[in-house]
Short mmCIF file of C-alpha atoms in Angstrom, two decimals:
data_model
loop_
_atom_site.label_atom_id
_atom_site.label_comp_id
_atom_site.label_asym_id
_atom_site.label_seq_id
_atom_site.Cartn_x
_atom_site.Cartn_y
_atom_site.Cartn_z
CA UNK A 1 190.05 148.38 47.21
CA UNK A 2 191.85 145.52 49.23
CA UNK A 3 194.55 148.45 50.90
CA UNK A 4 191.16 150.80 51.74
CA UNK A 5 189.50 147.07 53.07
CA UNK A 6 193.20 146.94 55.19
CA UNK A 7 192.85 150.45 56.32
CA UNK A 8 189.25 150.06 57.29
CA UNK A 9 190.04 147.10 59.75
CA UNK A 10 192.67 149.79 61.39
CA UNK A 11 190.38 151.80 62.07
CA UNK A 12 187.79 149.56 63.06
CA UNK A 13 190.06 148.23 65.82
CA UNK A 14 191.63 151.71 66.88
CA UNK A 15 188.52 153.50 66.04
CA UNK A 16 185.65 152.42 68.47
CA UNK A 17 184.28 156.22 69.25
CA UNK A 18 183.17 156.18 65.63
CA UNK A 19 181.44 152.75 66.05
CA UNK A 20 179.63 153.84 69.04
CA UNK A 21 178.35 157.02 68.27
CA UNK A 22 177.21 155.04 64.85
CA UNK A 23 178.34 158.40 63.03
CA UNK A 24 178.74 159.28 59.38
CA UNK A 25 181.81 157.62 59.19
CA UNK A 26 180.78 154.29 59.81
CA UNK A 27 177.80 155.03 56.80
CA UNK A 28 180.84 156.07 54.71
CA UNK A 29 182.32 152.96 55.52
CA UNK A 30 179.41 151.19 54.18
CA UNK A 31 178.83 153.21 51.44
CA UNK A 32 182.34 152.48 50.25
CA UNK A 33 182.49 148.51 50.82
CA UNK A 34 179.20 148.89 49.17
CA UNK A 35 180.80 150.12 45.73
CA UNK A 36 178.63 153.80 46.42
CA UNK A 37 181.81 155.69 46.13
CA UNK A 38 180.57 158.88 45.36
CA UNK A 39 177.97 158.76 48.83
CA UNK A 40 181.18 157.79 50.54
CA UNK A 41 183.51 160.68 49.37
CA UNK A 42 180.45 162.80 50.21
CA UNK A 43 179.91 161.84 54.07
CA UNK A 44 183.49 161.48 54.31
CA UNK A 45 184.70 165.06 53.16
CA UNK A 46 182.89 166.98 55.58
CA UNK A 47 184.69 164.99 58.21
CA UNK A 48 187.71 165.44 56.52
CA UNK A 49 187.30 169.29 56.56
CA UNK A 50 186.45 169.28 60.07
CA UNK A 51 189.85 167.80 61.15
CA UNK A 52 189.59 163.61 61.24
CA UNK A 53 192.85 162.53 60.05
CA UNK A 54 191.30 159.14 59.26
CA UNK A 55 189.04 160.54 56.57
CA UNK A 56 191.57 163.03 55.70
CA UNK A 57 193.88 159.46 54.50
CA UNK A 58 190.91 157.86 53.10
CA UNK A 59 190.74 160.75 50.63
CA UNK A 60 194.15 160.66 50.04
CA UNK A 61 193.59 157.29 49.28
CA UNK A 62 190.66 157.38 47.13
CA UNK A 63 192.13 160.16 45.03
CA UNK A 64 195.04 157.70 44.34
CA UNK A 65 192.90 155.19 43.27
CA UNK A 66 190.35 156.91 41.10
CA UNK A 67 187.43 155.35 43.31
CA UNK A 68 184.48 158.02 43.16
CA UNK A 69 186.92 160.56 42.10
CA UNK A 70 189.17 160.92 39.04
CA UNK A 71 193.06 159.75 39.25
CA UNK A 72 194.56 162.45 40.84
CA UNK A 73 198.11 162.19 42.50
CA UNK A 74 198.07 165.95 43.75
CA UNK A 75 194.97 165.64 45.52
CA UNK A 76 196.41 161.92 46.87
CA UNK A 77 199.12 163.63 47.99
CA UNK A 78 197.43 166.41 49.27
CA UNK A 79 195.18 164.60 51.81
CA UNK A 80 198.03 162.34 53.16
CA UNK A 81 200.63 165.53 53.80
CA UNK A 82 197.00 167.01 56.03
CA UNK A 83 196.69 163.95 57.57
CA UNK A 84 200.33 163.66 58.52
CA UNK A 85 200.16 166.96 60.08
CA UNK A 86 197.18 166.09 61.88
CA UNK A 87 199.76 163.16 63.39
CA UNK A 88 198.11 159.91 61.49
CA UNK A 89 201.47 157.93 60.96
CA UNK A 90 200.13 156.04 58.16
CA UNK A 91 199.00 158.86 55.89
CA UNK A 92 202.70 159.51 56.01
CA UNK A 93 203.83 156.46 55.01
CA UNK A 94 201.30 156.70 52.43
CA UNK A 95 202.23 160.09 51.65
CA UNK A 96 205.91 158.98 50.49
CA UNK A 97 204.78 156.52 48.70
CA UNK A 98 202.50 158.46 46.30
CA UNK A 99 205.45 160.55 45.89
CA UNK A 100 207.72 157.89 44.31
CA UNK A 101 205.82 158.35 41.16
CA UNK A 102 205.27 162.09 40.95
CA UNK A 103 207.27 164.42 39.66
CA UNK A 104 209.05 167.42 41.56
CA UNK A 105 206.83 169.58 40.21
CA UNK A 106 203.48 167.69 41.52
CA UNK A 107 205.05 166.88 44.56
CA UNK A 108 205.49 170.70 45.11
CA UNK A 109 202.21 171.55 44.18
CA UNK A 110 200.93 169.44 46.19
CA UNK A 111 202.41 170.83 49.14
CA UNK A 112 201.26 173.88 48.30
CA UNK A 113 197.75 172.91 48.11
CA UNK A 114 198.40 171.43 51.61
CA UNK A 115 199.52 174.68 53.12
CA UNK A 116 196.22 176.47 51.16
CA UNK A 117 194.35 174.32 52.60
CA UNK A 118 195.20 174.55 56.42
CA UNK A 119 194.62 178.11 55.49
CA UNK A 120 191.32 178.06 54.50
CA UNK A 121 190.51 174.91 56.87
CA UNK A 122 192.25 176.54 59.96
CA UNK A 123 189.84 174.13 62.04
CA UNK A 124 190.59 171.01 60.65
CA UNK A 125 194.00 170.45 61.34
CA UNK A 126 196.24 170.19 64.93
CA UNK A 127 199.34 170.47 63.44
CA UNK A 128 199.29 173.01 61.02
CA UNK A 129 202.37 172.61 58.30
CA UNK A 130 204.78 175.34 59.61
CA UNK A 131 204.74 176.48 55.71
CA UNK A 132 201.18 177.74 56.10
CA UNK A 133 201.68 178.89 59.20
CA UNK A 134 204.58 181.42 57.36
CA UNK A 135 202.41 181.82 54.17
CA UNK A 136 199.76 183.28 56.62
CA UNK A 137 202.08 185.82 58.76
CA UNK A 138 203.48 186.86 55.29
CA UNK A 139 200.14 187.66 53.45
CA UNK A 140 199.25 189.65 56.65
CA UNK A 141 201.89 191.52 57.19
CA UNK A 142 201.46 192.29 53.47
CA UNK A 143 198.03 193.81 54.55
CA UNK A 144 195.65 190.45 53.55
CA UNK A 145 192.88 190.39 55.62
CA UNK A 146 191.73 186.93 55.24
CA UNK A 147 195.08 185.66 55.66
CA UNK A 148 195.06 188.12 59.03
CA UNK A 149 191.42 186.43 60.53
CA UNK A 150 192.98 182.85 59.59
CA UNK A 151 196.29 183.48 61.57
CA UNK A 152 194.08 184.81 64.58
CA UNK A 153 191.67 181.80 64.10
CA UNK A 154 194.64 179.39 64.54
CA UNK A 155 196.49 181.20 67.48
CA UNK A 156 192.43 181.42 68.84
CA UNK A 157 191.94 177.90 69.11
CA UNK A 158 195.33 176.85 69.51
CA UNK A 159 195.97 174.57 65.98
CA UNK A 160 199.19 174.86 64.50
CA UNK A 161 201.05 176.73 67.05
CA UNK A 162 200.45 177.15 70.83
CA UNK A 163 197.41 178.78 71.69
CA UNK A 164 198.25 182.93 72.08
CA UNK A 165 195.48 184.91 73.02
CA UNK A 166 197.32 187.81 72.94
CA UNK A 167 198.66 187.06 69.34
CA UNK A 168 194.87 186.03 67.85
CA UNK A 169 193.69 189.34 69.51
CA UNK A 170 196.46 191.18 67.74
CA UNK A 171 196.00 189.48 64.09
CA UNK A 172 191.86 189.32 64.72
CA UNK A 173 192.22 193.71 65.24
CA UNK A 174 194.84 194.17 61.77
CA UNK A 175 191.68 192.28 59.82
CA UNK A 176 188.91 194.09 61.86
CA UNK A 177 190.06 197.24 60.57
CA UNK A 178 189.89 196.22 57.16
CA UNK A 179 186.21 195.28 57.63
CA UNK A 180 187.10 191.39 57.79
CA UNK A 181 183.34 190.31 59.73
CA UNK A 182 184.93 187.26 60.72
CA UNK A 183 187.57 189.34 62.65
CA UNK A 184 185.32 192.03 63.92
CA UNK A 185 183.02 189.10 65.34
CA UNK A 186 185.75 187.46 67.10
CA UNK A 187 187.47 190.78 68.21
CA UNK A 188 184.42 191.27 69.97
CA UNK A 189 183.89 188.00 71.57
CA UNK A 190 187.71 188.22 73.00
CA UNK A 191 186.16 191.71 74.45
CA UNK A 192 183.15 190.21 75.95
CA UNK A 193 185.23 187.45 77.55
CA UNK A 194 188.29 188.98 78.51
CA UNK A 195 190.18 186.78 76.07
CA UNK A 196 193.83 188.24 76.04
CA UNK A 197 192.07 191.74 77.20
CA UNK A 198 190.29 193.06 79.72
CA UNK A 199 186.51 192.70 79.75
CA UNK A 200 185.29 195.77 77.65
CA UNK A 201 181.36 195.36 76.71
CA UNK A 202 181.08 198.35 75.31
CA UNK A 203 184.16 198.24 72.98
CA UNK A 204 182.83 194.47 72.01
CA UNK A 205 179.07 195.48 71.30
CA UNK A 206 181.01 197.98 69.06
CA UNK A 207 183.01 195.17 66.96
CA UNK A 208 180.13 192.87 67.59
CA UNK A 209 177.81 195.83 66.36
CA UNK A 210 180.07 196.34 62.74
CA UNK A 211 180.20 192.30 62.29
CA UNK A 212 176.31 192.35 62.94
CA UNK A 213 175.83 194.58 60.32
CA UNK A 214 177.48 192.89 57.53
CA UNK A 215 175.07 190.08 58.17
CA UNK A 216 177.06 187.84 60.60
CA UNK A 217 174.25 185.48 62.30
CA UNK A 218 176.59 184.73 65.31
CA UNK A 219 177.62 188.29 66.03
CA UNK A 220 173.78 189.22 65.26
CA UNK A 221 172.56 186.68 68.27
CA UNK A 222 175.52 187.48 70.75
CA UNK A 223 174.70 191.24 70.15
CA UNK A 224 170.65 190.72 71.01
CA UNK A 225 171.58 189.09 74.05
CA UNK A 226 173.61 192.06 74.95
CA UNK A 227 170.99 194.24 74.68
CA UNK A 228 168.59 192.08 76.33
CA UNK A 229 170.70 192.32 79.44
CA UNK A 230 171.96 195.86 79.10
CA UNK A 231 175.69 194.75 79.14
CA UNK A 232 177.85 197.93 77.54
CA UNK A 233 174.53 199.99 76.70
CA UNK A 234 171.51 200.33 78.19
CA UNK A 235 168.57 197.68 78.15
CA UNK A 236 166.38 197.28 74.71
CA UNK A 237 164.07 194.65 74.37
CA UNK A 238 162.93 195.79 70.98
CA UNK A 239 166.77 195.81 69.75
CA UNK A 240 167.51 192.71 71.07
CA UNK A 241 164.67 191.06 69.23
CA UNK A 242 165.09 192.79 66.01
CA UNK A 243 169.14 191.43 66.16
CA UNK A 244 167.59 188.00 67.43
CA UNK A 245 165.12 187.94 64.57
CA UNK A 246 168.09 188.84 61.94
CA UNK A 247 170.06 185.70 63.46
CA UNK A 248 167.15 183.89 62.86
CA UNK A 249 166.80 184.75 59.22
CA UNK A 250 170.52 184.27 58.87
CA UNK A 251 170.86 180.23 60.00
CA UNK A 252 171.54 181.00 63.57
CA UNK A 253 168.47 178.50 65.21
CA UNK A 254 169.60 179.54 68.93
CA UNK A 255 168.50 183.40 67.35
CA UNK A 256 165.36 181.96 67.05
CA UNK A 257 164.93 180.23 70.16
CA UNK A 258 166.22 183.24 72.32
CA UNK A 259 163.78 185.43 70.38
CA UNK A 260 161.04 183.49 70.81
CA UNK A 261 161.61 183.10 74.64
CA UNK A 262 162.18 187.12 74.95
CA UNK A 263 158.68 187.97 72.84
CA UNK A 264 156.99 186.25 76.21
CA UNK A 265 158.14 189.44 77.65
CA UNK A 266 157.11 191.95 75.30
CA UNK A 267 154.45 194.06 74.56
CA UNK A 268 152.54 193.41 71.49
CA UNK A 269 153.73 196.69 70.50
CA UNK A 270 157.24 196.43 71.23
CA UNK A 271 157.41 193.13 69.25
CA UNK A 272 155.99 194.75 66.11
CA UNK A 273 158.34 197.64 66.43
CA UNK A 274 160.88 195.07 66.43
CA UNK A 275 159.64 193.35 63.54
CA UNK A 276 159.37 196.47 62.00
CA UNK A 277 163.06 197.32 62.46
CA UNK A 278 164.17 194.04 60.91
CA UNK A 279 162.82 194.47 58.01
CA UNK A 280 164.06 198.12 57.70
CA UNK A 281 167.28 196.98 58.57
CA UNK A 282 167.15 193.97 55.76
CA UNK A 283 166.22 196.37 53.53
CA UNK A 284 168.76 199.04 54.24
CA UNK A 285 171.67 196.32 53.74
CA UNK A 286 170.32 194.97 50.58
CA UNK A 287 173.64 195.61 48.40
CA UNK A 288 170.85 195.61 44.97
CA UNK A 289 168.50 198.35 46.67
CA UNK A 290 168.85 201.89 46.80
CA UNK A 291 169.69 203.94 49.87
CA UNK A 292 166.83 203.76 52.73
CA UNK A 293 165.74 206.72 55.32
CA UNK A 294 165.28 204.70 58.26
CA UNK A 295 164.30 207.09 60.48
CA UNK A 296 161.80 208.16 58.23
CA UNK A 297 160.41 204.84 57.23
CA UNK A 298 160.18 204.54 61.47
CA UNK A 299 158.79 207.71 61.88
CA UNK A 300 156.05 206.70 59.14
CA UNK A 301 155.63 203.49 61.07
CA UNK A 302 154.76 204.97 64.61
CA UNK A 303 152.72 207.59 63.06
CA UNK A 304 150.56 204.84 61.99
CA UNK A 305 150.18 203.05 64.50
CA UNK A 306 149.09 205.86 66.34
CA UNK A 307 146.36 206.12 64.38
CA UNK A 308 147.12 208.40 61.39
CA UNK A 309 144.85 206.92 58.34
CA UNK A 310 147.06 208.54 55.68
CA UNK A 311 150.45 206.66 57.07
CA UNK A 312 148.72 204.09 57.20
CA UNK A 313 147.61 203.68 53.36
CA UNK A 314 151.17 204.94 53.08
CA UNK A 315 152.46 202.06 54.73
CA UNK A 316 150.95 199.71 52.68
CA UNK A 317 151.67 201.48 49.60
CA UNK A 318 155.23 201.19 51.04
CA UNK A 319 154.76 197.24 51.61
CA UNK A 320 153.22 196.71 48.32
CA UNK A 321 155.74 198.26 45.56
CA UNK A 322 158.31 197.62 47.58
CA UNK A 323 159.46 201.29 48.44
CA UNK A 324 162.47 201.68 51.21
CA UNK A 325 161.23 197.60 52.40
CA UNK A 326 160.80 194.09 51.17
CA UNK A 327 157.95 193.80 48.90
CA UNK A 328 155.33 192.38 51.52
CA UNK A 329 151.87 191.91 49.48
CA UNK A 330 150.39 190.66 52.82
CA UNK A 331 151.60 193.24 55.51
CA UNK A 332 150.41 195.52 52.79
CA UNK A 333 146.88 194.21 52.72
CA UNK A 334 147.01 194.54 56.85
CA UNK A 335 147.29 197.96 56.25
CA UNK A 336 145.22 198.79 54.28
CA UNK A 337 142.36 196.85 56.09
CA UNK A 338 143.09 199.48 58.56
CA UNK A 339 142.64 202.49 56.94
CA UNK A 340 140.04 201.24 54.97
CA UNK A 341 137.79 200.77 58.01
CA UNK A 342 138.77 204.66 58.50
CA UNK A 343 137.28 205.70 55.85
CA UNK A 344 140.27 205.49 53.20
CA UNK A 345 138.82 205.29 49.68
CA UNK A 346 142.57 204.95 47.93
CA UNK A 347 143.08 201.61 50.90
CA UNK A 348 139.43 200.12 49.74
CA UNK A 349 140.31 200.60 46.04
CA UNK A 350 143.66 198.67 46.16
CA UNK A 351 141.93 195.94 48.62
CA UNK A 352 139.81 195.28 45.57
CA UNK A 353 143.12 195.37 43.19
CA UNK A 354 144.86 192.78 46.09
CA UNK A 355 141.68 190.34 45.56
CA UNK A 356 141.39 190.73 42.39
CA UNK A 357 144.87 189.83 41.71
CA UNK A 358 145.48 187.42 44.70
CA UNK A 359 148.04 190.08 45.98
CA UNK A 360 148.88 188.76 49.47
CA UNK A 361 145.49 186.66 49.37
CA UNK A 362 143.53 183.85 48.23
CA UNK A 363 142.02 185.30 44.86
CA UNK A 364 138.61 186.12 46.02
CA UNK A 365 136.37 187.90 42.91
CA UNK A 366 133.34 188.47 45.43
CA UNK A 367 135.80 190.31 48.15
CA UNK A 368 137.48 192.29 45.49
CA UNK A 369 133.94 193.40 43.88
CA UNK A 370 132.93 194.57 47.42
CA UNK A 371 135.81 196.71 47.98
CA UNK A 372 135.55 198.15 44.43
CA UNK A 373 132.11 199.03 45.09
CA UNK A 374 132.57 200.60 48.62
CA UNK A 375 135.46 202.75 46.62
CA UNK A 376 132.57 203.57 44.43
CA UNK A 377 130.62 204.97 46.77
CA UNK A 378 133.44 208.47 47.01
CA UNK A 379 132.99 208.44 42.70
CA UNK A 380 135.89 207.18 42.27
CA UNK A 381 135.75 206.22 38.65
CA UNK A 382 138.73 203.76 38.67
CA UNK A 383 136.90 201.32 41.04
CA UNK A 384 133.40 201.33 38.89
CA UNK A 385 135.38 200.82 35.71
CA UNK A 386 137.24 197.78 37.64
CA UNK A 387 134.05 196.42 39.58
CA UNK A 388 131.97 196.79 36.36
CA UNK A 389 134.77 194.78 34.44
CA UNK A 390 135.48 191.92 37.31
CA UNK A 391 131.28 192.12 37.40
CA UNK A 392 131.64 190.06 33.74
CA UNK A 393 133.44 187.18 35.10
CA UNK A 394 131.43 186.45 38.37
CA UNK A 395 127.94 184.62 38.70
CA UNK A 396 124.70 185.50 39.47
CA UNK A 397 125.11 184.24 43.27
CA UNK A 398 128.85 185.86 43.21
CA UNK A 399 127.54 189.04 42.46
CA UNK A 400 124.69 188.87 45.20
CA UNK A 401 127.16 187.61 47.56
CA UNK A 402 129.75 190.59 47.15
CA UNK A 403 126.58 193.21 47.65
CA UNK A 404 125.46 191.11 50.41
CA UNK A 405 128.90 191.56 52.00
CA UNK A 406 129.33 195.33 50.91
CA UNK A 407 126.61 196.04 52.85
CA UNK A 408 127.57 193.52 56.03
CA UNK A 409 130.52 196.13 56.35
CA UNK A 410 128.64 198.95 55.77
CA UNK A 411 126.76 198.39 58.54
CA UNK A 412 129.51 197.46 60.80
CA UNK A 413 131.99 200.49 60.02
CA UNK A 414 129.03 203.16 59.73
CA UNK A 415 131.20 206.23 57.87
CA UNK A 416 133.96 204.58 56.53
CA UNK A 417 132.44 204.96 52.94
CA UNK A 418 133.48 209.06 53.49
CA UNK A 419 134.94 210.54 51.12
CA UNK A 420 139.07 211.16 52.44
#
């Protein structure tokens, strides 16, 4: 604990950005002096990962000593070779010095866990180990395409090895074509900015557009935006919120925010066809469901909102088993509300089912009795054998209450008790 306590006063004299943006490592710092190891490693590792060679020797040194961690020379030695790369003198001195008391075969291990690391962690290193710099062009050229997105990441943003647009855009299109989503994101950002290529909208919204679809949030959010503005395909409101809306649901809170500001400008109409297509589209890409007919489910969707009482008990039928969508007990019961007050004795039977069972409402025995005995009023036996059973567990005053309200909405939707 005393060479930590010696390392901390290093960095509390050469580290004053920390100290004044009162960040997590300063809370590490005290979580560490405070004998809370394990809070420590935990607000110091994500720093770590994200490329501060300070916290990448503090692990190092923890490791070594067993504090919050078990003994483990490797991982000691691990943390001081990233740090070293990432130019922190000391981690190399302490580096060396782990290494006096491992053997050759830890010591290489080690270094390969270094190397694995600045793989996966392209980000949080500057100098990248010129080992995993050649263990990435080798497992791409042998057709890898994780290895392929990493060694475009690094040439990207310039970690490891000069930055080289023209070299990321090269690696980033090997892994796009193996359906990396990482890659095809990327691919298409370099596209949209004219990073190493010339500006190409349409040939990023199509990279973008294969990304987006294998649920990446960011490509999901840059490609609403390009529909919003019509940049490589023609303007689409309701396609830009429906890819806005997916960010949303995927972590991306700028998705939100954009879609949000962009529903100001749409029709109430256009917003629930965009709702609409989200939900198609979550259901269409959920790897456990079966296949989905879109354009049939859409179809279905416009015919009922134009109106059509049958597509619209359809609808919710579709909403409330969970056919070709999301099981959606509530957008089911909105449904069938509306074809209900058309007249749609199947829509007021499974309103009383929904309130019966609490199905995408508050249990309500009195509301489900009234829509069991409007049902009734078509003879359809099903809904007197249900209101005469839920009829046994209500009061006196329940009972008057649901006939009171049957005949509130009698009166107010004169013909919707029809038979269909």
């Amino acid at each position: 604990m005393k060479r930590l306590g010696q390392v901390f006063a290093i960095i509390l004299i050469i580290g004053q950005p920390w100290q004044s943006r009162a960040d997590p490592f300063q809370d590490a710092t005290w979580a560490y002096e405070a004998g809370d190891f394990a809070a420590a490693m935990a607000l110091w590792l994500p720093l770590a990962e994200g490329g501060n060679a300070q916290a990448q020797m503090i692990l190092g040194i923890m490791h070594e000593d067993g504090r919050g961690v078990p003994f483990d020379p490797i991982l000691a030695h691990m943390w001081q070779n990233v740090a070293a790369a990432n130019g922190n003198e000391k981690a190399r001195q302490l580096r060396d010095t782990v290494a006096r008391y491992m053997t050759l075969a830890q010591v290489t291990e080690a270094q390969k866990r270094a190397a694995g690391w600045v793989i996966e962690h392209p980000r949080g290193i500057t100098l990248a180990p010129v080992s995993a710099l050649s263990e990435l062009r080798e497992r791409g050229n042998g057709g890898d395409a994780e290895a392929q997105f990493k060694h475009a990441e690094i040439y990207d943003i310039g970690k490891g090895t000069p930055q080289d647009f023209g070299k990321a855009l090269l690696w980033y299109d090997k892994a796009a074509r193996k359906g990396n989503a990482g890659a095809q994101r990327n691919l298409g950002i370099m596209y949209y900015g004219a990073r190493g290529v010339v500006q190409n909208h349409p040939e990023a919204a199509k990279w973008l557009r294969l990304a987006a679809d294998q649920g990446d949030g960011q490509a999901q959010v840059i490609l609403g935006g390009m529909h919003e503005r019509g940049e490589g395909m023609a303007r689409d409101a309701v396609r830009a919120h429906m890819w806005l809306n997916l960010a949303g649901a995927h972590g991306i809170k700028s998705g939100r925010g954009t879609r949000d500001e962009l529903a100001k400008k749409m029709t109430p109409v256009e917003i629930a066809k965009a709702q609409d297509l989200a939900r198609l589209w979550m259901a269409a890409h959920d790897p456990s469901g079966p296949p989905v007919d879109v354009d049939g489910i859409m179809w279905r969707l416009e015919r009922a909102r134009r109106g059509d009482v049958a597509q619209m008990f359809l609808v919710g039928m579709m909403y409330d088993i969970g056919h070709d969508v999301r099981q959606d007990y509530g957008e089911a019961v909105s449904w069938y509300l509306k074809a209900a007050a058309k007249g749609h004795v199947g829509a007021q039977y499974n309103l009383g089912a929904a309130y019966y069972l609490g199905n995408g409402v508050a249990q309500d025995f009195v509301e489900a009795h009234k829509w069991f005995s409007i049902a009734n009023l078509t003879g359809l036996k099903r809904a007197i054998v249900n209101r005469d059973i839920i009829s046994k567990l209500m009061t006196p005053a329940q009972l008057a209450a649901a006939g009171q309200r049957k005949r509130d909405w009698l009166a107010g939707n004169a013909g919707a008790a029809d038979p269909n």
